[in-house]
């Protein structure tokens, strides 16, 4: 939706339950001023380079996230982000639920300022917002490990995991009644079943199955595949795999 020398923004998913964008920030590029969202979680997964996150009143807590870092600011947690290095950085930005984020991006692109200002984003409140301790910070190689899965976040509005799998791994075609089931491939390849089609996809591919959509995936190759999986809302996904 935006491709400029200093940054690129691509909208990958626009569901009521989820807006997901891919960002490229050149060195020194900064995000918005410190802010909160009142009705949704704003989350980030760093793909390459380093992204700095400021959390809490006055941005007093800083987190420097390199590839594999995940940071989530739930409703009313003050936050912002920037690339404070001289090198390029890429990252995913997840709004769960969407709360009009995708519509706001389109309004900004089209110069519809009044429409853009309706988005669920506000200056830090006088009381400082919710405690920073309620944010999720999972740095590279951190997270709860469950077999070949690493849980990066588990909240009511989003479950997010890194999955590393060998040949033949993956569930049969299925659907979810209420959840959007989304995937971003980091390494290797996966065969996605989407309805009556099978699509082979490699690194950088994003796939999102809305509620009711039949989908499944398998690792078709001899080597391993590594990918992100987001369930929005969580729907008890992480809780279910803990019981297996």
mmCIF file of C-alpha atoms in Angstrom:
data_model
loop_
_atom_site.group_PDB
_atom_site.id
_atom_site.type_symbol
_atom_site.label_atom_id
_atom_site.label_comp_id
_atom_site.label_asym_id
_atom_site.label_seq_id
_atom_site.Cartn_x
_atom_site.Cartn_y
_atom_site.Cartn_z
ATOM 1 C CA UNK A 1 0.000 0.000 0.000
ATOM 2 C CA UNK A 2 3.010 2.282 0.421
ATOM 3 C CA UNK A 3 6.418 1.991 -1.224
ATOM 4 C CA UNK A 4 8.820 4.825 -0.481
ATOM 5 C CA UNK A 5 12.621 4.988 -0.243
ATOM 6 C CA UNK A 6 12.452 5.121 3.566
ATOM 7 C CA UNK A 7 9.775 2.446 4.067
ATOM 8 C CA UNK A 8 7.472 -0.106 2.461
ATOM 9 C CA UNK A 9 4.108 -1.239 3.811
ATOM 10 C CA UNK A 10 2.164 -4.195 2.427
ATOM 11 C CA UNK A 11 -1.250 -5.172 3.760
ATOM 12 C CA UNK A 12 -1.343 -8.986 3.823
ATOM 13 C CA UNK A 13 -4.569 -9.682 5.740
ATOM 14 C CA UNK A 14 -7.764 -7.714 6.326
ATOM 15 C CA UNK A 15 -10.283 -9.674 8.403
ATOM 16 C CA UNK A 16 -12.471 -8.448 11.249
ATOM 17 C CA UNK A 17 -10.360 -10.603 13.559
ATOM 18 C CA UNK A 18 -6.974 -9.598 12.148
ATOM 19 C CA UNK A 19 -5.085 -6.988 10.169
ATOM 20 C CA UNK A 20 -1.530 -8.028 9.295
ATOM 21 C CA UNK A 21 1.029 -5.920 7.478
ATOM 22 C CA UNK A 22 4.613 -6.428 6.287
ATOM 23 C CA UNK A 23 6.926 -3.458 6.885
ATOM 24 C CA UNK A 24 10.350 -2.446 5.638
ATOM 25 C CA UNK A 25 12.022 0.402 7.534
ATOM 26 C CA UNK A 26 15.295 1.919 6.364
ATOM 27 C CA UNK A 27 17.889 2.935 8.927
ATOM 28 C CA UNK A 28 16.653 5.736 11.195
ATOM 29 C CA UNK A 29 12.973 5.398 10.191
ATOM 30 C CA UNK A 30 10.607 6.014 13.080
ATOM 31 C CA UNK A 31 7.049 4.879 13.734
ATOM 32 C CA UNK A 32 4.237 6.948 15.261
ATOM 33 C CA UNK A 33 4.416 8.936 18.486
ATOM 34 C CA UNK A 34 3.767 7.091 21.729
ATOM 35 C CA UNK A 35 0.148 5.943 21.735
ATOM 36 C CA UNK A 36 -2.384 3.414 22.968
ATOM 37 C CA UNK A 37 -5.172 1.389 21.436
ATOM 38 C CA UNK A 38 -8.288 1.093 23.554
ATOM 39 C CA UNK A 39 -9.871 -1.985 22.003
ATOM 40 C CA UNK A 40 -7.181 -4.184 20.465
ATOM 41 C CA UNK A 41 -3.641 -5.572 20.690
ATOM 42 C CA UNK A 42 -0.808 -4.217 18.531
ATOM 43 C CA UNK A 43 1.905 -6.844 17.994
ATOM 44 C CA UNK A 44 5.167 -7.179 16.061
ATOM 45 C CA UNK A 45 7.452 -9.981 14.840
ATOM 46 C CA UNK A 46 10.923 -8.939 13.645
ATOM 47 C CA UNK A 47 11.985 -10.676 10.433
ATOM 48 C CA UNK A 48 15.367 -9.040 9.809
ATOM 49 C CA UNK A 49 17.540 -6.268 11.207
ATOM 50 C CA UNK A 50 16.624 -4.678 14.525
ATOM 51 C CA UNK A 51 13.497 -2.856 15.680
ATOM 52 C CA UNK A 52 13.405 -0.825 18.890
ATOM 53 C CA UNK A 53 10.228 -0.744 20.946
ATOM 54 C CA UNK A 54 9.378 1.837 23.608
ATOM 55 C CA UNK A 55 6.826 0.758 26.205
ATOM 56 C CA UNK A 56 5.089 2.512 29.076
ATOM 57 C CA UNK A 57 4.691 6.167 30.071
ATOM 58 C CA UNK A 58 7.325 8.305 28.327
ATOM 59 C CA UNK A 59 8.556 5.132 26.572
ATOM 60 C CA UNK A 60 10.735 4.436 29.571
ATOM 61 C CA UNK A 61 11.157 0.704 28.879
ATOM 62 C CA UNK A 62 13.099 -0.019 25.708
ATOM 63 C CA UNK A 63 13.278 -3.372 23.967
ATOM 64 C CA UNK A 64 15.703 -3.964 21.094
ATOM 65 C CA UNK A 65 14.317 -6.797 19.001
ATOM 66 C CA UNK A 66 16.343 -8.656 16.391
ATOM 67 C CA UNK A 67 15.076 -11.366 14.015
ATOM 68 C CA UNK A 68 12.768 -13.685 15.940
ATOM 69 C CA UNK A 69 11.663 -11.132 18.537
ATOM 70 C CA UNK A 70 7.967 -10.758 19.253
ATOM 71 C CA UNK A 71 6.430 -7.815 21.134
ATOM 72 C CA UNK A 72 2.721 -7.305 21.839
ATOM 73 C CA UNK A 73 1.134 -4.229 23.424
ATOM 74 C CA UNK A 74 -2.415 -5.050 24.563
ATOM 75 C CA UNK A 75 -5.130 -2.434 24.890
ATOM 76 C CA UNK A 76 -4.093 0.672 26.874
ATOM 77 C CA UNK A 77 -0.385 -0.213 27.041
ATOM 78 C CA UNK A 78 1.597 2.807 25.807
ATOM 79 C CA UNK A 79 4.018 1.927 22.999
ATOM 80 C CA UNK A 80 5.783 2.861 19.785
ATOM 81 C CA UNK A 81 8.571 1.495 17.577
ATOM 82 C CA UNK A 82 11.452 2.586 15.345
ATOM 83 C CA UNK A 83 14.507 1.418 13.458
ATOM 84 C CA UNK A 84 17.281 3.170 15.345
ATOM 85 C CA UNK A 85 20.122 1.446 13.488
ATOM 86 C CA UNK A 86 21.751 2.366 10.189
ATOM 87 C CA UNK A 87 20.671 -0.906 8.585
ATOM 88 C CA UNK A 88 17.336 -1.885 7.048
ATOM 89 C CA UNK A 89 14.787 -3.824 9.117
ATOM 90 C CA UNK A 90 11.702 -5.817 8.158
ATOM 91 C CA UNK A 91 8.882 -6.902 10.446
ATOM 92 C CA UNK A 92 5.278 -8.038 10.643
ATOM 93 C CA UNK A 93 2.692 -5.870 12.405
ATOM 94 C CA UNK A 94 -0.429 -7.561 13.743
ATOM 95 C CA UNK A 95 -3.600 -5.819 14.923
ATOM 96 C CA UNK A 96 -5.953 -8.226 16.700
ATOM 97 C CA UNK A 97 -8.791 -7.633 16.244
ATOM 98 C CA UNK A 98 -8.549 -5.369 13.187
ATOM 99 C CA UNK A 99 -10.603 -2.457 14.597
ATOM 100 C CA UNK A 100 -10.391 -0.627 11.262
ATOM 101 C CA UNK A 101 -6.589 -0.618 10.916
ATOM 102 C CA UNK A 102 -6.713 -1.649 7.256
ATOM 103 C CA UNK A 103 -9.387 0.965 6.532
ATOM 104 C CA UNK A 104 -7.214 3.598 8.227
ATOM 105 C CA UNK A 105 -4.278 2.700 5.973
ATOM 106 C CA UNK A 106 -6.452 3.090 2.886
ATOM 107 C CA UNK A 107 -7.825 6.403 4.155
ATOM 108 C CA UNK A 108 -4.294 7.757 4.681
ATOM 109 C CA UNK A 109 -3.243 6.564 1.239
ATOM 110 C CA UNK A 110 -6.238 8.287 -0.346
ATOM 111 C CA UNK A 111 -5.896 11.505 1.669
ATOM 112 C CA UNK A 112 -9.121 10.981 3.621
ATOM 113 C CA UNK A 113 -7.832 12.461 6.892
ATOM 114 C CA UNK A 114 -11.137 12.446 8.761
ATOM 115 C CA UNK A 115 -11.675 8.746 8.034
ATOM 116 C CA UNK A 116 -8.125 7.910 9.121
ATOM 117 C CA UNK A 117 -8.624 9.670 12.450
ATOM 118 C CA UNK A 118 -11.508 7.342 13.361
ATOM 119 C CA UNK A 119 -9.050 4.490 13.977
ATOM 120 C CA UNK A 120 -8.642 3.101 17.509
ATOM 121 C CA UNK A 121 -5.437 5.038 18.320
ATOM 122 C CA UNK A 122 -5.029 7.692 21.030
ATOM 123 C CA UNK A 123 -2.306 9.662 22.855
ATOM 124 C CA UNK A 124 -1.012 8.222 26.139
ATOM 125 C CA UNK A 125 -3.644 8.749 28.874
ATOM 126 C CA UNK A 126 -2.925 10.889 31.950
ATOM 127 C CA UNK A 127 -2.881 7.809 34.177
ATOM 128 C CA UNK A 128 -0.084 6.237 32.103
ATOM 129 C CA UNK A 129 -2.205 3.395 30.789
ATOM 130 C CA UNK A 130 -1.919 -0.252 31.755
ATOM 131 C CA UNK A 131 1.309 -1.521 33.352
ATOM 132 C CA UNK A 132 4.126 -2.472 31.000
ATOM 133 C CA UNK A 133 4.167 -5.860 32.730
ATOM 134 C CA UNK A 134 1.013 -6.713 30.777
ATOM 135 C CA UNK A 135 2.889 -6.456 27.463
ATOM 136 C CA UNK A 136 4.380 -9.577 25.875
ATOM 137 C CA UNK A 137 8.108 -9.507 25.096
ATOM 138 C CA UNK A 138 9.555 -12.707 23.640
ATOM 139 C CA UNK A 139 13.079 -12.250 22.303
ATOM 140 C CA UNK A 140 14.754 -14.569 19.755
ATOM 141 C CA UNK A 141 14.930 -18.182 20.961
ATOM 142 C CA UNK A 142 12.615 -17.338 23.845
ATOM 143 C CA UNK A 143 9.127 -18.684 24.480
ATOM 144 C CA UNK A 144 7.387 -21.731 25.884
ATOM 145 C CA UNK A 145 8.552 -24.826 23.996
ATOM 146 C CA UNK A 146 5.978 -27.541 23.312
ATOM 147 C CA UNK A 147 7.636 -30.272 21.229
ATOM 148 C CA UNK A 148 8.524 -28.587 17.891
ATOM 149 C CA UNK A 149 6.516 -25.434 18.703
ATOM 150 C CA UNK A 150 7.622 -22.252 20.457
ATOM 151 C CA UNK A 151 4.807 -20.123 21.871
ATOM 152 C CA UNK A 152 5.625 -16.434 21.340
ATOM 153 C CA UNK A 153 2.288 -15.121 22.645
ATOM 154 C CA UNK A 154 -0.880 -16.571 24.124
ATOM 155 C CA UNK A 155 -3.634 -14.097 24.868
ATOM 156 C CA UNK A 156 -7.399 -14.194 24.376
ATOM 157 C CA UNK A 157 -7.146 -12.179 21.164
ATOM 158 C CA UNK A 158 -4.113 -13.975 19.656
ATOM 159 C CA UNK A 159 -2.075 -17.169 19.913
ATOM 160 C CA UNK A 160 1.219 -16.962 18.025
ATOM 161 C CA UNK A 161 3.827 -19.679 17.517
ATOM 162 C CA UNK A 162 7.051 -20.479 15.702
ATOM 163 C CA UNK A 163 6.894 -23.992 14.277
ATOM 164 C CA UNK A 164 9.865 -26.053 13.052
ATOM 165 C CA UNK A 165 8.841 -29.261 11.290
ATOM 166 C CA UNK A 166 10.215 -32.184 9.327
ATOM 167 C CA UNK A 167 8.919 -34.006 6.237
ATOM 168 C CA UNK A 168 5.227 -34.901 6.229
ATOM 169 C CA UNK A 169 4.347 -32.703 9.191
ATOM 170 C CA UNK A 170 0.983 -30.939 9.135
ATOM 171 C CA UNK A 171 -2.733 -31.414 9.817
ATOM 172 C CA UNK A 172 -5.321 -32.733 7.390
ATOM 173 C CA UNK A 173 -7.753 -30.236 5.868
ATOM 174 C CA UNK A 174 -9.994 -28.670 8.504
ATOM 175 C CA UNK A 175 -11.656 -25.370 9.378
ATOM 176 C CA UNK A 176 -12.198 -23.162 12.402
ATOM 177 C CA UNK A 177 -15.624 -21.814 13.247
ATOM 178 C CA UNK A 178 -14.490 -18.514 14.794
ATOM 179 C CA UNK A 179 -10.734 -18.142 14.229
ATOM 180 C CA UNK A 180 -8.577 -16.792 11.429
ATOM 181 C CA UNK A 181 -5.670 -19.250 10.988
ATOM 182 C CA UNK A 182 -2.645 -17.518 9.442
ATOM 183 C CA UNK A 183 0.830 -18.639 8.364
ATOM 184 C CA UNK A 184 4.058 -16.866 7.369
ATOM 185 C CA UNK A 185 6.867 -19.070 6.031
ATOM 186 C CA UNK A 186 10.338 -18.276 7.366
ATOM 187 C CA UNK A 187 12.374 -21.157 5.856
ATOM 188 C CA UNK A 188 11.659 -24.177 3.659
ATOM 189 C CA UNK A 189 8.415 -24.945 1.862
ATOM 190 C CA UNK A 190 4.875 -25.991 2.729
ATOM 191 C CA UNK A 191 2.055 -27.381 0.603
ATOM 192 C CA UNK A 192 -1.161 -25.591 1.577
ATOM 193 C CA UNK A 193 -4.536 -27.155 0.908
ATOM 194 C CA UNK A 194 -6.968 -24.296 0.268
ATOM 195 C CA UNK A 195 -10.406 -25.641 -0.540
ATOM 196 C CA UNK A 196 -9.836 -28.018 -3.463
ATOM 197 C CA UNK A 197 -6.441 -26.542 -4.418
ATOM 198 C CA UNK A 198 -2.912 -27.354 -3.255
ATOM 199 C CA UNK A 199 -0.397 -24.519 -3.402
ATOM 200 C CA UNK A 200 3.335 -24.929 -2.743
ATOM 201 C CA UNK A 201 4.795 -21.907 -0.962
ATOM 202 C CA UNK A 202 8.266 -20.809 0.125
ATOM 203 C CA UNK A 203 9.862 -18.185 2.388
ATOM 204 C CA UNK A 204 8.021 -14.893 2.645
ATOM 205 C CA UNK A 205 4.664 -16.412 1.685
ATOM 206 C CA UNK A 206 1.667 -15.486 3.821
ATOM 207 C CA UNK A 207 -1.510 -17.571 3.926
ATOM 208 C CA UNK A 208 -4.622 -16.702 5.939
ATOM 209 C CA UNK A 209 -7.741 -18.872 6.270
ATOM 210 C CA UNK A 210 -10.814 -16.988 7.574
ATOM 211 C CA UNK A 211 -13.446 -18.671 9.760
ATOM 212 C CA UNK A 212 -15.113 -21.566 7.962
ATOM 213 C CA UNK A 213 -12.474 -21.860 5.210
ATOM 214 C CA UNK A 214 -11.149 -25.389 4.666
ATOM 215 C CA UNK A 215 -7.348 -25.488 4.852
ATOM 216 C CA UNK A 216 -4.404 -27.660 5.800
ATOM 217 C CA UNK A 217 -0.671 -27.902 5.208
ATOM 218 C CA UNK A 218 2.185 -30.392 4.897
ATOM 219 C CA UNK A 219 5.951 -30.154 4.634
ATOM 220 C CA UNK A 220 6.480 -31.828 1.237
ATOM 221 C CA UNK A 221 10.292 -31.769 1.154
ATOM 222 C CA UNK A 222 13.032 -33.908 2.744
ATOM 223 C CA UNK A 223 14.335 -30.903 4.668
ATOM 224 C CA UNK A 224 12.779 -28.928 7.478
ATOM 225 C CA UNK A 225 10.398 -25.990 7.284
ATOM 226 C CA UNK A 226 10.005 -23.150 9.760
ATOM 227 C CA UNK A 227 6.989 -20.858 9.906
ATOM 228 C CA UNK A 228 4.813 -18.615 12.048
ATOM 229 C CA UNK A 229 1.236 -19.544 12.924
ATOM 230 C CA UNK A 230 -1.270 -17.058 14.339
ATOM 231 C CA UNK A 231 -4.764 -17.847 15.603
ATOM 232 C CA UNK A 232 -6.988 -14.767 15.983
ATOM 233 C CA UNK A 233 -8.775 -14.872 18.299
ATOM 234 C CA UNK A 234 -6.845 -17.550 20.182
ATOM 235 C CA UNK A 235 -9.792 -19.897 20.570
ATOM 236 C CA UNK A 236 -7.843 -22.000 23.057
ATOM 237 C CA UNK A 237 -5.346 -23.216 20.432
ATOM 238 C CA UNK A 238 -2.244 -23.115 22.644
ATOM 239 C CA UNK A 239 -4.226 -24.536 25.555
ATOM 240 C CA UNK A 240 -5.268 -27.482 23.350
ATOM 241 C CA UNK A 241 -1.725 -28.363 22.244
ATOM 242 C CA UNK A 242 -0.501 -28.236 25.839
ATOM 243 C CA UNK A 243 -2.925 -31.089 26.545
ATOM 244 C CA UNK A 244 -1.789 -33.313 23.657
#
